[in-house]
Tab-separated table of N, CA and C in Angstrom:
chain	number	residue	atom	x	y	z
A	128	UNK	N	-20.241	5.787	11.314
A	128	UNK	CA	-19.440	4.854	12.085
A	128	UNK	C	-20.240	4.252	13.229
A	129	UNK	N	-21.458	4.668	13.350
A	129	UNK	CA	-22.280	4.141	14.435
A	129	UNK	C	-22.789	2.735	14.133
A	130	UNK	N	-22.688	2.306	12.898
A	130	UNK	CA	-23.148	0.973	12.516
A	130	UNK	C	-22.060	-0.060	12.824
A	131	UNK	N	-22.376	-1.046	13.623
A	131	UNK	CA	-21.375	-2.055	13.976
A	131	UNK	C	-21.000	-2.955	12.798
A	132	UNK	N	-21.768	-2.900	11.733
A	132	UNK	CA	-21.509	-3.719	10.561
A	132	UNK	C	-20.849	-2.916	9.427
A	133	UNK	N	-20.326	-1.742	9.741
A	133	UNK	CA	-19.717	-0.855	8.749
A	133	UNK	C	-18.490	-1.521	8.140
A	134	UNK	N	-18.579	-1.887	6.868
A	134	UNK	CA	-17.493	-2.602	6.197
A	134	UNK	C	-16.321	-1.704	5.832
A	135	UNK	N	-16.454	-0.408	6.045
A	135	UNK	CA	-15.335	0.498	5.775
A	135	UNK	C	-14.286	0.428	6.885
A	136	UNK	N	-14.688	0.003	8.070
A	136	UNK	CA	-13.760	-0.047	9.193
A	136	UNK	C	-12.787	-1.213	9.035
A	137	UNK	N	-11.501	-0.916	9.204
A	137	UNK	CA	-10.438	-1.923	9.079
A	137	UNK	C	-10.527	-2.684	7.756
A	138	UNK	N	-10.863	-1.979	6.711
A	138	UNK	CA	-11.079	-2.598	5.400
A	138	UNK	C	-9.826	-3.287	4.860
A	139	UNK	N	-8.671	-2.656	4.957
A	139	UNK	CA	-7.455	-3.269	4.401
A	139	UNK	C	-7.128	-4.577	5.108
A	140	UNK	N	-7.281	-4.596	6.404
A	140	UNK	CA	-7.020	-5.830	7.153
A	140	UNK	C	-7.951	-6.936	6.679
A	141	UNK	N	-9.224	-6.599	6.557
A	141	UNK	CA	-10.211	-7.592	6.113
A	141	UNK	C	-9.931	-8.063	4.691
A	142	UNK	N	-9.517	-7.129	3.817
A	142	UNK	CA	-9.272	-7.484	2.415
A	142	UNK	C	-8.067	-8.411	2.271
A	143	UNK	N	-7.112	-8.308	3.157
A	143	UNK	CA	-5.912	-9.142	3.072
A	143	UNK	C	-6.000	-10.422	3.905
A	144	UNK	N	-6.939	-10.490	4.805
A	144	UNK	CA	-7.052	-11.643	5.703
A	144	UNK	C	-7.833	-12.788	5.069
A	145	UNK	N	-7.617	-13.977	5.604
A	145	UNK	CA	-8.398	-15.153	5.228
A	145	UNK	C	-9.636	-15.153	6.116
A	146	UNK	N	-10.760	-14.753	5.568
A	146	UNK	CA	-11.981	-14.613	6.363
A	146	UNK	C	-12.510	-15.951	6.875
A	147	UNK	N	-12.104	-17.038	6.245
A	147	UNK	CA	-12.543	-18.360	6.722
A	147	UNK	C	-12.033	-18.614	8.138
A	148	UNK	N	-10.890	-18.018	8.480
A	148	UNK	CA	-10.295	-18.220	9.805
A	148	UNK	C	-11.161	-17.644	10.920
A	149	UNK	N	-12.050	-16.715	10.562
A	149	UNK	CA	-12.894	-16.089	11.579
A	149	UNK	C	-14.381	-16.303	11.309
A	150	UNK	N	-14.709	-17.291	10.505
A	150	UNK	CA	-16.110	-17.581	10.227
A	150	UNK	C	-16.750	-16.589	9.279
A	151	UNK	N	-15.973	-16.098	8.334
A	151	UNK	CA	-16.435	-15.096	7.354
A	151	UNK	C	-17.032	-13.896	8.071
A	152	UNK	N	-18.275	-13.595	7.819
A	152	UNK	CA	-18.884	-12.425	8.444
A	152	UNK	C	-19.801	-12.803	9.607
A	153	UNK	N	-19.646	-13.996	10.140
A	153	UNK	CA	-20.410	-14.436	11.304
A	153	UNK	C	-19.744	-13.862	12.552
A	154	UNK	N	-20.238	-12.714	13.017
A	154	UNK	CA	-19.588	-12.052	14.152
A	154	UNK	C	-19.866	-12.740	15.488
A	155	UNK	N	-20.760	-13.724	15.499
A	155	UNK	CA	-21.035	-14.430	16.753
A	155	UNK	C	-20.111	-15.626	16.954
A	156	UNK	N	-19.237	-15.901	15.985
A	156	UNK	CA	-18.350	-17.067	16.070
A	156	UNK	C	-17.292	-16.913	17.159
A	157	UNK	N	-16.929	-15.661	17.509
A	157	UNK	CA	-15.907	-15.408	18.530
A	157	UNK	C	-16.009	-13.970	18.997
A	158	UNK	N	-15.240	-13.654	20.021
A	158	UNK	CA	-15.271	-12.288	20.540
A	158	UNK	C	-14.656	-11.323	19.520
A	159	UNK	N	-15.006	-10.057	19.659
A	159	UNK	CA	-14.497	-9.021	18.752
A	159	UNK	C	-12.971	-8.935	18.820
A	160	UNK	N	-12.414	-9.024	20.013
A	160	UNK	CA	-10.951	-8.919	20.151
A	160	UNK	C	-10.244	-10.135	19.550
A	161	UNK	N	-10.799	-11.333	19.747
A	161	UNK	CA	-10.209	-12.539	19.159
A	161	UNK	C	-10.307	-12.488	17.637
A	162	UNK	N	-11.444	-12.046	17.154
A	162	UNK	CA	-11.649	-11.908	15.709
A	162	UNK	C	-10.634	-10.924	15.123
A	163	UNK	N	-10.461	-9.794	15.777
A	163	UNK	CA	-9.499	-8.788	15.320
A	163	UNK	C	-8.078	-9.318	15.309
A	164	UNK	N	-7.711	-10.026	16.370
A	164	UNK	CA	-6.364	-10.596	16.458
A	164	UNK	C	-6.105	-11.588	15.334
A	165	UNK	N	-7.079	-12.448	15.055
A	165	UNK	CA	-6.925	-13.437	13.983
A	165	UNK	C	-6.905	-12.784	12.596
A	166	UNK	N	-7.779	-11.801	12.390
A	166	UNK	CA	-7.798	-11.092	11.111
A	166	UNK	C	-6.452	-10.406	10.846
A	167	UNK	N	-5.944	-9.727	11.851
A	167	UNK	CA	-4.681	-9.005	11.698
A	167	UNK	C	-3.529	-9.966	11.455
A	168	UNK	N	-3.494	-11.043	12.194
A	168	UNK	CA	-2.441	-12.048	12.020
A	168	UNK	C	-2.480	-12.639	10.611
A	169	UNK	N	-3.666	-12.948	10.138
A	169	UNK	CA	-3.830	-13.507	8.800
A	169	UNK	C	-3.433	-12.495	7.727
A	170	UNK	N	-3.834	-11.242	7.904
A	170	UNK	CA	-3.496	-10.197	6.936
A	170	UNK	C	-1.980	-9.988	6.866
A	171	UNK	N	-1.318	-9.985	8.017
A	171	UNK	CA	0.138	-9.822	8.044
A	171	UNK	C	0.820	-10.997	7.337
A	172	UNK	N	0.357	-12.196	7.598
A	172	UNK	CA	0.934	-13.376	6.953
A	172	UNK	C	0.762	-13.298	5.439
A	173	UNK	N	-0.443	-12.991	4.992
A	173	UNK	CA	-0.698	-12.902	3.554
A	173	UNK	C	0.115	-11.787	2.902
A	174	UNK	N	0.236	-10.665	3.574
A	174	UNK	CA	1.023	-9.556	3.040
A	174	UNK	C	2.497	-9.949	2.928
A	175	UNK	N	2.999	-10.643	3.904
A	175	UNK	CA	4.411	-11.043	3.880
A	175	UNK	C	4.698	-12.071	2.783
A	176	UNK	N	3.670	-12.782	2.328
A	176	UNK	CA	3.849	-13.770	1.254
A	176	UNK	C	3.790	-13.150	-0.141
A	177	UNK	N	3.322	-11.924	-0.238
A	177	UNK	CA	3.216	-11.275	-1.547
A	177	UNK	C	4.607	-10.875	-2.026
A	178	UNK	N	4.923	-11.166	-3.282
A	178	UNK	CA	6.265	-10.828	-3.771
A	178	UNK	C	6.519	-9.331	-3.861
A	179	UNK	N	5.476	-8.548	-3.999
A	179	UNK	CA	5.645	-7.100	-4.096
A	179	UNK	C	4.681	-6.390	-3.169
A	180	UNK	N	5.199	-5.355	-2.550
A	180	UNK	CA	4.414	-4.483	-1.692
A	180	UNK	C	4.864	-3.061	-1.994
A	181	UNK	N	3.948	-2.216	-2.408
A	181	UNK	CA	4.256	-0.813	-2.656
A	181	UNK	C	3.526	0.051	-1.653
A	182	UNK	N	4.103	1.207	-1.379
A	182	UNK	CA	3.503	2.153	-0.449
A	182	UNK	C	3.254	3.454	-1.199
A	183	UNK	N	2.037	3.925	-1.177
A	183	UNK	CA	1.636	5.107	-1.937
A	183	UNK	C	2.536	6.304	-1.662
A	184	UNK	N	2.901	6.515	-0.411
A	184	UNK	CA	3.707	7.679	-0.064
A	184	UNK	C	5.163	7.554	-0.513
A	185	UNK	N	5.540	6.387	-1.007
A	185	UNK	CA	6.927	6.135	-1.403
A	185	UNK	C	6.963	5.554	-2.819
A	186	UNK	N	6.554	6.372	-3.776
A	186	UNK	CA	6.441	5.903	-5.154
A	186	UNK	C	7.779	5.488	-5.764
A	187	UNK	N	8.830	6.273	-5.561
A	187	UNK	CA	10.117	5.940	-6.157
A	187	UNK	C	10.659	4.634	-5.573
A	188	UNK	N	10.577	4.480	-4.281
A	188	UNK	CA	11.031	3.235	-3.657
A	188	UNK	C	10.187	2.060	-4.139
A	189	UNK	N	8.876	2.276	-4.258
A	189	UNK	CA	7.981	1.207	-4.715
A	189	UNK	C	8.332	0.787	-6.134
A	190	UNK	N	8.595	1.765	-6.992
A	190	UNK	CA	8.962	1.438	-8.372
A	190	UNK	C	10.279	0.680	-8.406
A	191	UNK	N	11.248	1.119	-7.619
A	191	UNK	CA	12.546	0.434	-7.567
A	191	UNK	C	12.364	-1.026	-7.125
A	192	UNK	N	11.603	-1.235	-6.067
A	192	UNK	CA	11.370	-2.594	-5.559
A	192	UNK	C	10.678	-3.442	-6.623
A	193	UNK	N	9.665	-2.890	-7.270
A	193	UNK	CA	8.952	-3.634	-8.313
A	193	UNK	C	9.900	-4.015	-9.441
A	194	UNK	N	10.651	-3.056	-9.943
A	194	UNK	CA	11.554	-3.319	-11.064
A	194	UNK	C	12.630	-4.337	-10.707
A	195	UNK	N	13.174	-4.261	-9.523
A	195	UNK	CA	14.219	-5.206	-9.114
A	195	UNK	C	13.619	-6.587	-8.825
A	196	UNK	N	12.432	-6.620	-8.252
A	196	UNK	CA	11.794	-7.898	-7.918
A	196	UNK	C	11.408	-8.677	-9.171
A	197	UNK	N	10.830	-7.981	-10.138
A	197	UNK	CA	10.311	-8.645	-11.325
A	197	UNK	C	11.200	-8.480	-12.558
A	198	UNK	N	12.400	-7.899	-12.333
A	198	UNK	CA	13.385	-7.732	-13.408
A	198	UNK	C	12.754	-7.121	-14.657
A	199	UNK	N	12.132	-5.982	-14.460
A	199	UNK	CA	11.480	-5.253	-15.541
A	199	UNK	C	11.699	-3.764	-15.343
A	200	UNK	N	11.422	-2.989	-16.356
A	200	UNK	CA	11.554	-1.540	-16.274
A	200	UNK	C	10.258	-0.893	-16.738
A	201	UNK	N	9.817	0.113	-16.021
A	201	UNK	CA	8.674	0.899	-16.449
A	201	UNK	C	9.147	1.949	-17.437
A	202	UNK	N	8.322	2.244	-18.409
A	202	UNK	CA	8.660	3.294	-19.363
A	202	UNK	C	8.553	4.677	-18.737
A	203	UNK	N	7.680	4.802	-17.749
A	203	UNK	CA	7.438	6.078	-17.109
A	203	UNK	C	7.597	5.908	-15.598
A	204	UNK	N	8.118	6.929	-14.939
A	204	UNK	CA	8.249	6.819	-13.478
A	204	UNK	C	6.886	6.874	-12.797
A	205	UNK	N	6.787	6.198	-11.665
A	205	UNK	CA	5.580	6.311	-10.856
A	205	UNK	C	5.443	7.777	-10.458
A	206	UNK	N	4.233	8.242	-10.401
A	206	UNK	CA	4.006	9.635	-10.019
A	206	UNK	C	3.547	9.707	-8.576
A	207	UNK	N	4.041	10.699	-7.896
A	207	UNK	CA	3.660	10.916	-6.501
A	207	UNK	C	2.959	12.268	-6.395
A	208	UNK	N	1.750	12.233	-5.919
A	208	UNK	CA	0.991	13.457	-5.717
A	208	UNK	C	0.921	13.737	-4.226
A	209	UNK	N	1.313	14.931	-3.845
A	209	UNK	CA	1.302	15.303	-2.435
A	209	UNK	C	-0.086	15.680	-1.938
A	210	UNK	N	-1.015	15.825	-2.853
A	210	UNK	CA	-2.355	16.253	-2.485
A	210	UNK	C	-3.362	15.200	-2.935
A	211	UNK	N	-4.112	14.660	-1.999
A	211	UNK	CA	-5.151	13.686	-2.310
A	211	UNK	C	-6.450	14.129	-1.647
A	212	UNK	N	-7.533	13.470	-1.992
A	212	UNK	CA	-8.815	13.762	-1.351
A	212	UNK	C	-8.697	13.518	0.149
A	213	UNK	N	-8.042	12.421	0.523
A	213	UNK	CA	-7.888	12.097	1.947
A	213	UNK	C	-7.076	13.153	2.684
A	214	UNK	N	-5.975	13.603	2.069
A	214	UNK	CA	-5.138	14.595	2.748
A	214	UNK	C	-5.892	15.911	2.932
A	215	UNK	N	-6.738	16.248	1.977
A	215	UNK	CA	-7.537	17.469	2.103
A	215	UNK	C	-8.624	17.295	3.166
A	216	UNK	N	-9.226	16.119	3.233
A	216	UNK	CA	-10.268	15.857	4.230
A	216	UNK	C	-9.684	15.889	5.639
A	217	UNK	N	-8.480	15.355	5.805
A	217	UNK	CA	-7.836	15.348	7.123
A	217	UNK	C	-7.702	16.747	7.702
A	218	UNK	N	-7.469	17.707	6.850
A	218	UNK	CA	-7.319	19.093	7.309
A	218	UNK	C	-8.595	19.626	7.943
A	219	UNK	N	-9.730	19.055	7.554
A	219	UNK	CA	-11.018	19.537	8.039
A	219	UNK	C	-11.469	18.846	9.334
A	220	UNK	N	-10.809	17.763	9.721
A	220	UNK	CA	-11.209	17.015	10.911
A	220	UNK	C	-10.600	17.613	12.179
A	221	UNK	N	-11.346	17.529	13.249
A	221	UNK	CA	-10.804	17.927	14.550
A	221	UNK	C	-9.891	16.824	15.056
A	222	UNK	N	-9.091	17.135	16.060
A	222	UNK	CA	-8.206	16.117	16.648
A	222	UNK	C	-9.033	14.975	17.235
A	223	UNK	N	-10.158	15.288	17.811
A	223	UNK	CA	-11.034	14.262	18.380
A	223	UNK	C	-11.568	13.336	17.281
A	224	UNK	N	-11.959	13.910	16.163
A	224	UNK	CA	-12.448	13.099	15.041
A	224	UNK	C	-11.341	12.205	14.489
A	225	UNK	N	-10.146	12.754	14.363
A	225	UNK	CA	-9.008	11.957	13.876
A	225	UNK	C	-8.738	10.787	14.819
A	226	UNK	N	-8.787	11.046	16.103
A	226	UNK	CA	-8.553	9.997	17.091
A	226	UNK	C	-9.624	8.908	16.995
A	227	UNK	N	-10.852	9.303	16.774
A	227	UNK	CA	-11.955	8.341	16.634
A	227	UNK	C	-11.728	7.453	15.406
A	228	UNK	N	-11.335	8.057	14.298
A	228	UNK	CA	-11.062	7.282	13.080
A	228	UNK	C	-9.937	6.284	13.334
A	229	UNK	N	-8.879	6.718	14.002
A	229	UNK	CA	-7.751	5.820	14.309
A	229	UNK	C	-8.195	4.658	15.203
A	230	UNK	N	-9.019	4.948	16.186
A	230	UNK	CA	-9.512	3.897	17.083
A	230	UNK	C	-10.385	2.892	16.342
A	231	UNK	N	-11.275	3.384	15.494
A	231	UNK	CA	-12.159	2.500	14.738
A	231	UNK	C	-11.388	1.659	13.714
A	232	UNK	N	-10.214	2.126	13.324
A	232	UNK	CA	-9.407	1.430	12.318
A	232	UNK	C	-8.067	0.968	12.890
A	233	UNK	N	-8.071	0.585	14.136
A	233	UNK	CA	-6.826	0.217	14.825
A	233	UNK	C	-6.117	-0.975	14.169
A	234	UNK	N	-6.878	-1.895	13.607
A	234	UNK	CA	-6.245	-3.037	12.931
A	234	UNK	C	-5.520	-2.567	11.680
A	235	UNK	N	-6.122	-1.665	10.921
A	235	UNK	CA	-5.472	-1.128	9.725
A	235	UNK	C	-4.237	-0.307	10.084
A	236	UNK	N	-4.291	0.412	11.187
A	236	UNK	CA	-3.129	1.185	11.632
A	236	UNK	C	-1.974	0.240	11.943
A	237	UNK	N	-2.256	-0.839	12.654
A	237	UNK	CA	-1.209	-1.810	12.978
A	237	UNK	C	-0.714	-2.526	11.717
A	238	UNK	N	-1.625	-2.835	10.806
A	238	UNK	CA	-1.240	-3.467	9.545
A	238	UNK	C	-0.343	-2.535	8.731
A	239	UNK	N	-0.668	-1.248	8.711
A	239	UNK	CA	0.146	-0.267	7.991
A	239	UNK	C	1.559	-0.198	8.588
A	240	UNK	N	1.655	-0.187	9.902
A	240	UNK	CA	2.971	-0.164	10.556
A	240	UNK	C	3.779	-1.403	10.162
A	241	UNK	N	3.129	-2.563	10.151
A	241	UNK	CA	3.781	-3.805	9.732
A	241	UNK	C	4.212	-3.708	8.268
A	242	UNK	N	3.319	-3.191	7.423
A	242	UNK	CA	3.623	-3.061	5.989
A	242	UNK	C	4.818	-2.137	5.770
A	243	UNK	N	4.897	-1.052	6.511
A	243	UNK	CA	6.029	-0.129	6.372
A	243	UNK	C	7.342	-0.807	6.753
A	244	UNK	N	7.332	-1.593	7.810
A	244	UNK	CA	8.550	-2.318	8.213
A	244	UNK	C	8.944	-3.335	7.146
A	245	UNK	N	7.968	-4.068	6.657
A	245	UNK	CA	8.214	-5.058	5.606
A	245	UNK	C	8.746	-4.372	4.352
A	246	UNK	N	8.128	-3.280	3.964
A	246	UNK	CA	8.531	-2.503	2.791
A	246	UNK	C	9.978	-2.014	2.945
A	247	UNK	N	10.289	-1.411	4.075
A	247	UNK	CA	11.646	-0.898	4.304
A	247	UNK	C	12.675	-2.018	4.351
A	248	UNK	N	12.328	-3.152	4.952
A	248	UNK	CA	13.251	-4.299	4.982
A	248	UNK	C	13.537	-4.807	3.572
A	249	UNK	N	12.502	-4.920	2.758
A	249	UNK	CA	12.692	-5.386	1.379
A	249	UNK	C	13.535	-4.399	0.581
A	250	UNK	N	13.273	-3.111	0.784
A	250	UNK	CA	14.053	-2.097	0.081
A	250	UNK	C	15.528	-2.200	0.469
A	251	UNK	N	15.808	-2.298	1.752
A	251	UNK	CA	17.203	-2.376	2.217
A	251	UNK	C	17.904	-3.636	1.707
A	252	UNK	N	17.199	-4.759	1.672
A	252	UNK	CA	17.795	-6.001	1.149
A	252	UNK	C	18.147	-5.863	-0.327
A	253	UNK	N	17.216	-5.319	-1.105
A	253	UNK	CA	17.471	-5.133	-2.537
A	253	UNK	C	18.603	-4.129	-2.759
A	254	UNK	N	18.630	-3.101	-1.956
A	254	UNK	CA	19.668	-2.075	-2.051
A	254	UNK	C	21.048	-2.694	-1.812
A	255	UNK	N	21.158	-3.540	-0.813
A	255	UNK	CA	22.443	-4.191	-0.496
A	255	UNK	C	22.900	-5.134	-1.605
A	256	UNK	N	21.957	-5.745	-2.287
A	256	UNK	CA	22.281	-6.681	-3.365
A	256	UNK	C	22.597	-5.986	-4.690
A	257	UNK	N	22.295	-4.708	-4.779
A	257	UNK	CA	22.435	-3.965	-6.028
A	257	UNK	C	23.783	-3.245	-6.070
A	258	UNK	N	24.686	-3.736	-6.922
A	258	UNK	CA	26.013	-3.137	-7.044
A	258	UNK	C	25.975	-1.733	-7.628
A	259	UNK	N	24.903	-1.395	-8.322
A	259	UNK	CA	24.786	-0.072	-8.931
A	259	UNK	C	23.500	0.596	-8.455
A	260	UNK	N	23.302	0.565	-7.143
A	260	UNK	CA	22.059	1.052	-6.545
A	260	UNK	C	21.736	2.492	-6.938
A	261	UNK	N	22.675	3.399	-6.782
A	261	UNK	CA	22.397	4.821	-7.040
A	261	UNK	C	21.847	5.039	-8.449
A	262	UNK	N	22.470	4.416	-9.438
A	262	UNK	CA	22.013	4.577	-10.823
A	262	UNK	C	20.629	3.966	-11.018
A	263	UNK	N	20.428	2.757	-10.491
A	263	UNK	CA	19.137	2.090	-10.656
A	263	UNK	C	18.018	2.842	-9.929
A	264	UNK	N	18.326	3.359	-8.768
A	264	UNK	CA	17.315	4.083	-7.999
A	264	UNK	C	16.923	5.371	-8.710
A	265	UNK	N	17.906	6.069	-9.265
A	265	UNK	CA	17.604	7.295	-10.011
A	265	UNK	C	16.799	6.991	-11.276
A	266	UNK	N	17.092	5.854	-11.921
A	266	UNK	CA	16.323	5.456	-13.108
A	266	UNK	C	14.847	5.273	-12.773
A	267	UNK	N	14.573	4.801	-11.569
A	267	UNK	CA	13.186	4.599	-11.146
A	267	UNK	C	12.447	5.928	-11.021
A	268	UNK	N	13.200	7.014	-10.976
A	268	UNK	CA	12.579	8.328	-10.833
A	268	UNK	C	12.702	9.178	-12.100
A	269	UNK	N	13.752	8.953	-12.863
A	269	UNK	CA	14.042	9.799	-14.014
A	269	UNK	C	14.139	8.984	-15.290
A	270	UNK	N	13.011	8.559	-15.810
A	270	UNK	CA	13.062	7.782	-17.048
A	270	UNK	C	13.257	8.682	-18.264
A	271	UNK	N	13.139	9.992	-18.061
A	271	UNK	CA	13.280	10.910	-19.180
A	271	UNK	C	12.010	11.044	-19.993
A	272	UNK	N	10.993	10.294	-19.646
A	272	UNK	CA	9.738	10.360	-20.373
A	272	UNK	C	8.630	10.722	-19.399
A	273	UNK	N	7.620	11.328	-19.925
A	273	UNK	CA	6.434	11.572	-19.121
A	273	UNK	C	5.253	10.966	-19.852
A	274	UNK	N	4.287	10.558	-19.095
A	274	UNK	CA	3.123	9.896	-19.663
A	274	UNK	C	1.961	10.872	-19.756
A	275	UNK	N	1.254	10.819	-20.861
A	275	UNK	CA	0.023	11.599	-21.019
A	275	UNK	C	-0.924	10.799	-21.904
A	276	UNK	N	-2.126	10.581	-21.406
A	276	UNK	CA	-3.106	9.796	-22.156
A	276	UNK	C	-3.372	10.405	-23.528
A	277	UNK	N	-3.388	11.722	-23.599
A	277	UNK	CA	-3.737	12.357	-24.865
A	277	UNK	C	-2.647	12.226	-25.930
A	278	UNK	N	-1.465	11.749	-25.546
A	278	UNK	CA	-0.404	11.532	-26.525
A	278	UNK	C	-0.521	10.171	-27.218
A	279	UNK	N	-1.375	9.301	-26.671
A	279	UNK	CA	-1.555	7.984	-27.289
A	279	UNK	C	-2.444	8.092	-28.513
A	280	UNK	N	-2.056	7.389	-29.547
A	280	UNK	CA	-2.926	7.341	-30.724
A	280	UNK	C	-3.881	6.165	-30.570
A	281	UNK	N	-4.885	6.109	-31.427
A	281	UNK	CA	-5.845	5.011	-31.385
A	281	UNK	C	-5.159	3.665	-31.612
A	282	UNK	N	-4.072	3.653	-32.379
A	282	UNK	CA	-3.368	2.396	-32.649
A	282	UNK	C	-2.657	1.861	-31.413
A	283	UNK	N	-2.349	2.749	-30.446
A	283	UNK	CA	-1.644	2.343	-29.232
A	283	UNK	C	-2.550	1.636	-28.234
A	284	UNK	N	-3.849	1.774	-28.425
A	284	UNK	CA	-4.804	1.263	-27.445
A	284	UNK	C	-5.552	0.073	-28.019
A	285	UNK	N	-5.443	-1.074	-27.330
A	285	UNK	CA	-6.208	-2.255	-27.748
A	285	UNK	C	-7.568	-2.220	-27.084
A	286	UNK	N	-8.580	-2.517	-27.866
A	286	UNK	CA	-9.936	-2.530	-27.315
A	286	UNK	C	-10.495	-3.934	-27.382
């Protein structure tokens, strides 16, 4: 993290933002704070224009939103794993290290907070419009089928 050009920092914000608004990767075009403000604003705008937004920690809600938004059904429920490489790594960090990571990624933290609000607002709107919400929401979790790659035959896979 000592490299000022580390592209891992605030990666989600950068990936969603219009980099032309800040002179692409020309860091001399404006101050760091102005650049950050513009990147974050652009990322929030672009995220709000996307018809679907899913949140990894909320797989069932994400599946429900996707299915209702695009009027489709998944054959298998989204899977939620409580254990990831990141969650295991977090256990090994000191509080000081965690704070440093949050500071270096402050734009992504703010973008995540915005995304959660947007996600929850969309979920609540769809929920209010759904006359049979309870049944549809449970379907997003209980399709009655489970997916396994090894159950597919060669004919099921197009190459």
